[in-house]
Amino acid sequence: MSAPPPFDTVLVANRGEIAVRVVRTCREMGIRTVVVHSTADRDSAAVRMADEAVQIGPPSPKLSYLYAPAIIEAALATGARAVHPGYGFLSEVPDFAEICARHGLVFIGPRPEVMARVGDKALARKLMADAGLPVLPGPKEPVSGPAELLTEAKRIGLPLIIKASAGGGGRGMGVVRTWEDLLPTFRSVHATARSVFGDPGVYLEQYWERAKHVEVQVLADEHGTVLHLGERDCSVQRRHQKLVEESPAPCLPDGMAGRLGELAVMGARSVGYTGAGTFEFLVDGDQAAFIEVNARLQVEHPVTEMVTGIDLVREQIRVAAGLPLPFSQQDVLPRGVSVECRINAEDPERGFAPCPGELTEFVPPGGAFVRVDTHGYQGWRVSPDYDSLLAKVVVWAPDREQAIARMDRALAEFRIRGPGVHTTRDLLRDILADPVFHLGTHTTSLLDGRSGQAGAALAG
Ligand code: MV4
């Protein structure tokens, strides 16, 4: 006998591969699913898989996947009791979580106040510093104007980075490498913060040029249990778009991974975090610094699932229903290595611009320990209105070299064709062949222009 489902019906407020991902776990848990969709997604895989689908608006995200009134109405009309926001869209919007609560719907994520506090990146930095996490040198408060900017910048030294408090994930930040750049970069980040994020706050940090980007998965329930599920390395990025992620992180100094896990748990506990979340760190040699919290399930969560055997969506749903986590820290025993590659519909010949179009052939790879999270199928039209992520290929193996070999085999096996449709697949295979990537010593500068095939592919 399996446990009764914690909710009768969950509404999935997202699209693409993550909507499919959430529907699958709901089905395993005996939960009925409602998927909302725009007119562009009426034939989507998630719509086909869900128990019920509700069209909520036109392709424009503002009028559909970001439009709270239509989503709430769909939830109430279909008898949904909880809302899973996936990632992106409304997943980190405190007002949406609040609106759900006001309508008697459980938002599957942290409480709105907690989301608001960690979502303000300058505030999160201060809160985490106060909780004892190491942060990069820089003032604890946002900078208000040019006079303070110069004083604080001199204290930090160059290079430094100016970040928007409301930014994150690489948007709304500017690196300052020369003193002439200081004021123009400040003005530019400030203007972006005001116009794009509607919050003019900006803050300063010392800039770490060659660091590993390592993040820790945390899971916390409403009964005081806060656990970490190990770390992921996300250093392989191109213009802040992650390409390859893996767990555990390779080549960390002895004791570093465990320390980061403990720091993330300390940080999560200090703000009363509940649900699944990620603590991002930069790691340079034996130094580590907290950079930000992601108050959502992340795209790369499957590598953590593969090494821990824990279904993060299942635990998110159980925690949101008020259930205690069914395991403790010593039950989390990561095993082997998992690697994820993101296949985007992008054209390498056009600076990796998104290339929508019909998939006339779509045959994902298979075999032992290969997982493909995708919403693609033969005949599906990749829409120009949304993110170009088409599939995530995730593999597991006992060690890193076998995992890389398995990934290369899986990528080679993937058949994706369509008029005008190009993908990041060949770039990913170049990265897998890079000797520095094989060593595992790479930092976020791996693709900066001249390291091996991948760098060459980029430079060209
Ligand atoms: C940084 C940094 C270096 N120094 N902050 C990028 C995404 C966002 N989560 C934070 N990010 C970074 N913040 C300081 N003080 C480096 C990154 C960073 C990065 C920067 C340039 C190019 C690629 C990058 C990949 C990961 C992280």
Coordinates of N, CA and C in Angstrom, one line a residue, residues 283-392:
V283 N 34.0 29.4 -5.8 CA 35.1 28.7 -5.1 C 36.4 28.9 -5.9
D284 N 37.3 29.5 -5.2 CA 38.6 29.8 -5.8 C 39.7 29.2 -4.9
G285 N 40.3 28.1 -5.4 CA 41.3 27.4 -4.5 C 40.6 26.9 -3.3
D286 N 41.2 27.3 -2.1 CA 40.5 26.9 -0.9 C 39.6 27.9 -0.2
Q287 N 39.3 29.0 -1.1 CA 38.4 30.0 -0.6 C 37.0 29.8 -1.2
A288 N 36.0 30.1 -0.4 CA 34.6 30.1 -0.9 C 33.8 31.3 -0.5
A289 N 32.9 31.7 -1.3 CA 32.0 32.8 -0.9 C 30.6 32.6 -1.4
F290 N 29.7 32.9 -0.6 CA 28.2 32.8 -1.0 C 27.9 33.9 -2.0
I291 N 27.2 33.6 -3.0 CA 26.7 34.7 -3.9 C 25.2 34.9 -3.9
E292 N 24.4 33.9 -4.1 CA 23.0 34.1 -4.1 C 22.2 32.8 -3.7
V293 N 20.9 33.0 -3.4 CA 20.0 31.9 -3.2 C 19.0 31.9 -4.3
N294 N 18.7 30.7 -4.8 CA 17.6 30.5 -5.8 C 16.5 29.8 -5.1
A295 N 15.4 30.5 -5.0 CA 14.3 30.0 -4.2 C 13.3 29.2 -5.0
R296 N 13.9 28.2 -5.8 CA 13.0 27.4 -6.7 C 13.7 26.1 -7.0
L297 N 13.0 25.2 -7.7 CA 13.7 24.1 -8.3 C 14.5 24.6 -9.4
Q298 N 15.7 24.0 -9.6 CA 16.5 24.5 -10.7 C 16.5 23.6 -11.9
V299 N 16.8 24.1 -13.1 CA 16.9 23.4 -14.3 C 17.8 22.1 -14.1
E300 N 18.9 22.3 -13.4 CA 19.9 21.2 -13.3 C 19.6 20.3 -12.1
H301 N 18.4 20.4 -11.5 CA 18.2 19.5 -10.3 C 18.3 18.0 -10.6
P302 N 18.2 17.5 -11.8 CA 18.3 16.1 -12.0 C 19.6 15.5 -11.6
V303 N 20.7 16.2 -11.8 CA 22.0 15.6 -11.4 C 22.0 15.2 -9.9
T304 N 21.4 16.1 -9.1 CA 21.3 15.8 -7.7 C 20.4 14.6 -7.4
E305 N 19.3 14.5 -8.2 CA 18.4 13.3 -8.0 C 19.2 12.0 -8.4
M306 N 20.0 12.1 -9.4 CA 20.7 10.9 -9.9 C 21.7 10.4 -8.9
V307 N 22.4 11.3 -8.2 CA 23.4 10.8 -7.3 C 22.8 10.5 -5.9
T308 N 21.7 11.1 -5.6 CA 21.1 10.8 -4.2 C 19.9 9.9 -4.2
G309 N 19.3 9.7 -5.4 CA 18.1 8.8 -5.5 C 16.9 9.5 -4.9
I310 N 17.0 10.8 -4.6 CA 15.8 11.5 -4.1 C 15.1 12.3 -5.2
D311 N 13.8 12.1 -5.3 CA 13.0 12.8 -6.2 C 12.6 14.2 -5.6
L312 N 13.3 15.3 -6.1 CA 13.1 16.6 -5.5 C 11.7 17.1 -5.6
V313 N 11.0 16.8 -6.7 CA 9.7 17.3 -6.9 C 8.7 16.6 -5.9
R314 N 8.9 15.3 -5.7 CA 8.1 14.6 -4.7 C 8.3 15.2 -3.3
E315 N 9.5 15.5 -2.9 CA 9.8 16.1 -1.6 C 9.2 17.5 -1.5
Q316 N 9.3 18.3 -2.6 CA 8.7 19.6 -2.6 C 7.2 19.6 -2.3
I317 N 6.6 18.6 -3.0 CA 5.1 18.5 -2.9 C 4.8 18.1 -1.4
R318 N 5.5 17.1 -0.9 CA 5.2 16.6 0.4 C 5.4 17.7 1.5
V319 N 6.6 18.4 1.3 CA 6.9 19.5 2.3 C 5.8 20.6 2.2
A320 N 5.3 20.9 1.0 CA 4.3 21.9 0.8 C 3.0 21.5 1.5
A321 N 2.8 20.2 1.6 CA 1.5 19.7 2.2 C 1.7 19.6 3.8
G322 N 2.9 20.0 4.2 CA 3.1 20.0 5.7 C 3.7 18.7 6.2
L323 N 4.1 17.8 5.3 CA 4.6 16.5 5.8 C 6.1 16.7 6.2
P324 N 6.6 15.9 7.1 CA 8.0 16.0 7.4 C 8.9 15.3 6.4
L325 N 10.1 15.7 6.2 CA 11.0 15.0 5.3 C 11.2 13.6 5.8
P326 N 11.1 12.6 5.0 CA 11.2 11.2 5.4 C 12.6 10.6 5.6
F327 N 13.6 11.5 5.6 CA 15.0 11.0 5.8 C 15.7 12.1 6.5
S328 N 16.9 11.7 7.0 CA 17.7 12.7 7.7 C 19.1 12.9 7.0
Q329 N 19.9 13.8 7.5 CA 21.2 14.1 6.7 C 22.0 12.8 6.5
Q330 N 22.0 11.9 7.5 CA 22.9 10.7 7.3 C 22.3 9.7 6.4
D331 N 21.0 9.9 6.0 CA 20.4 9.0 5.0 C 20.8 9.5 3.6
V332 N 21.3 10.7 3.4 CA 21.6 11.3 2.1 C 23.0 10.8 1.8
L333 N 23.1 9.8 0.9 CA 24.4 9.2 0.6 C 24.7 9.3 -0.9
P334 N 25.2 10.4 -1.4 CA 25.5 10.5 -2.8 C 26.4 9.4 -3.3
R335 N 26.1 8.9 -4.5 CA 26.9 7.8 -5.0 C 27.1 8.1 -6.5
G336 N 28.4 7.8 -6.9 CA 28.7 8.0 -8.3 C 28.7 9.4 -8.8
V337 N 28.6 9.6 -10.1 CA 28.7 10.9 -10.8 C 27.5 11.1 -11.8
S338 N 26.9 12.2 -11.7 CA 25.9 12.5 -12.7 C 26.3 13.8 -13.5
V339 N 26.1 13.8 -14.8 CA 26.3 14.9 -15.7 C 25.1 15.2 -16.4
E340 N 24.8 16.5 -16.6 CA 23.7 17.0 -17.4 C 24.2 17.9 -18.5
C341 N 23.6 17.7 -19.7 CA 23.9 18.6 -20.8 C 22.6 19.2 -21.3
R342 N 22.6 20.5 -21.5 CA 21.3 21.2 -22.0 C 21.4 21.3 -23.5
I343 N 20.4 20.7 -24.1 CA 20.2 20.9 -25.6 C 19.3 22.0 -25.9
N344 N 19.8 23.1 -26.4 CA 19.0 24.2 -26.8 C 18.8 24.3 -28.3
A345 N 17.6 24.7 -28.7 CA 17.4 25.0 -30.2 C 18.1 26.3 -30.5
E346 N 19.3 26.3 -30.8 CA 20.1 27.5 -31.1 C 21.0 27.3 -32.3
D347 N 21.3 28.4 -33.0 CA 22.1 28.2 -34.2 C 23.6 28.7 -33.9
P348 N 24.5 27.8 -33.9 CA 25.9 28.1 -33.6 C 26.5 29.1 -34.7
E349 N 25.9 29.1 -35.9 CA 26.4 30.0 -37.0 C 25.9 31.4 -36.8
R350 N 24.9 31.6 -36.0 CA 24.3 32.9 -35.7 C 24.4 33.3 -34.3
G351 N 25.6 33.1 -33.7 CA 25.9 33.5 -32.4 C 25.0 32.8 -31.4
F352 N 24.6 31.6 -31.7 CA 23.7 30.8 -30.8 C 22.3 31.5 -30.6
A353 N 21.8 32.1 -31.6 CA 20.5 32.7 -31.5 C 19.4 31.6 -31.5
P354 N 18.4 31.8 -30.8 CA 17.3 30.7 -30.8 C 16.8 30.5 -32.2
C355 N 16.6 29.2 -32.6 CA 16.0 28.9 -33.9 C 14.8 28.0 -33.8
P356 N 13.6 28.7 -33.7 CA 12.4 27.9 -33.7 C 12.1 27.2 -35.0
G357 N 11.2 26.2 -34.9 CA 10.8 25.5 -36.1 C 10.3 24.1 -35.8
E358 N 9.8 23.4 -36.8 CA 9.2 22.1 -36.6 C 10.3 21.0 -36.5
L359 N 10.1 20.1 -35.5 CA 11.0 18.9 -35.4 C 10.5 17.8 -36.3
T360 N 11.2 17.6 -37.4 CA 10.7 16.5 -38.3 C 11.2 15.2 -37.9
E361 N 12.3 15.2 -37.1 CA 12.8 14.0 -36.5 C 13.2 14.3 -35.1
F362 N 12.9 13.4 -34.2 CA 13.2 13.7 -32.8 C 13.3 12.3 -32.1
V363 N 14.5 11.8 -31.9 CA 14.7 10.5 -31.3 C 15.7 10.6 -30.2
P364 N 15.2 10.7 -29.0 CA 16.2 10.8 -27.8 C 17.0 9.5 -27.6
P365 N 18.1 9.7 -27.0 CA 19.0 8.5 -26.7 C 18.4 7.7 -25.6
G366 N 18.9 6.5 -25.4 CA 18.4 5.6 -24.4 C 19.6 4.9 -23.7
G367 N 19.3 3.7 -23.2 CA 20.4 2.9 -22.6 C 20.5 3.1 -21.1
A368 N 21.4 2.3 -20.5 CA 21.5 2.2 -19.1 C 21.9 3.6 -18.5
F369 N 21.2 4.0 -17.5 CA 21.6 5.2 -16.7 C 21.6 6.5 -17.6
V370 N 20.7 6.6 -18.6 CA 20.5 7.8 -19.4 C 19.1 8.3 -19.1
R371 N 18.9 9.5 -18.7 CA 17.6 10.1 -18.5 C 17.5 11.3 -19.4
V372 N 16.4 11.4 -20.1 CA 16.2 12.6 -21.0 C 14.9 13.3 -20.5
D373 N 15.1 14.5 -20.1 CA 13.9 15.3 -19.7 C 13.7 16.3 -20.8
T374 N 12.6 16.1 -21.5 CA 12.2 16.9 -22.7 C 10.7 17.0 -22.9
H375 N 10.4 18.0 -23.7 CA 9.0 18.1 -24.1 C 8.9 17.9 -25.6
G376 N 10.0 17.6 -26.2 CA 10.1 17.5 -27.7 C 9.5 16.2 -28.2
Y377 N 9.0 16.2 -29.4 CA 8.5 15.0 -30.0 C 8.5 15.3 -31.5
Q378 N 8.5 14.2 -32.3 CA 8.4 14.5 -33.8 C 7.1 15.2 -34.2
G379 N 7.2 16.3 -34.8 CA 6.1 17.1 -35.2 C 5.9 18.3 -34.3
W380 N 6.5 18.4 -33.2 CA 6.4 19.5 -32.3 C 7.1 20.7 -32.9
R381 N 6.4 21.9 -32.8 CA 7.0 23.1 -33.4 C 7.6 23.9 -32.2
V382 N 8.9 24.1 -32.2 CA 9.6 24.9 -31.2 C 9.2 26.3 -31.4
S383 N 8.6 26.9 -30.4 CA 8.1 28.3 -30.5 C 9.1 29.3 -30.3
P384 N 9.0 30.5 -31.0 CA 9.9 31.6 -30.8 C 9.6 32.4 -29.5
D385 N 8.5 32.1 -28.9 CA 8.0 32.9 -27.8 C 8.7 32.5 -26.4
Y386 N 9.4 31.4 -26.4 CA 9.9 30.9 -25.1 C 11.3 30.5 -25.2
D387 N 11.9 30.3 -24.0 CA 13.2 29.7 -23.8 C 13.5 28.6 -24.8
S388 N 14.7 28.5 -25.3 CA 15.0 27.6 -26.4 C 15.4 26.2 -25.8
L389 N 15.3 26.0 -24.5 CA 15.7 24.6 -24.0 C 14.8 23.6 -24.5
L390 N 15.4 22.6 -25.2 CA 14.6 21.5 -25.8 C 14.7 20.2 -25.1
A391 N 15.8 19.9 -24.5 CA 16.0 18.7 -23.8 C 17.2 18.8 -22.8
K392 N 17.1 18.0 -21.8 CA 18.3 17.8 -20.9 C 18.6 16.4 -20.9

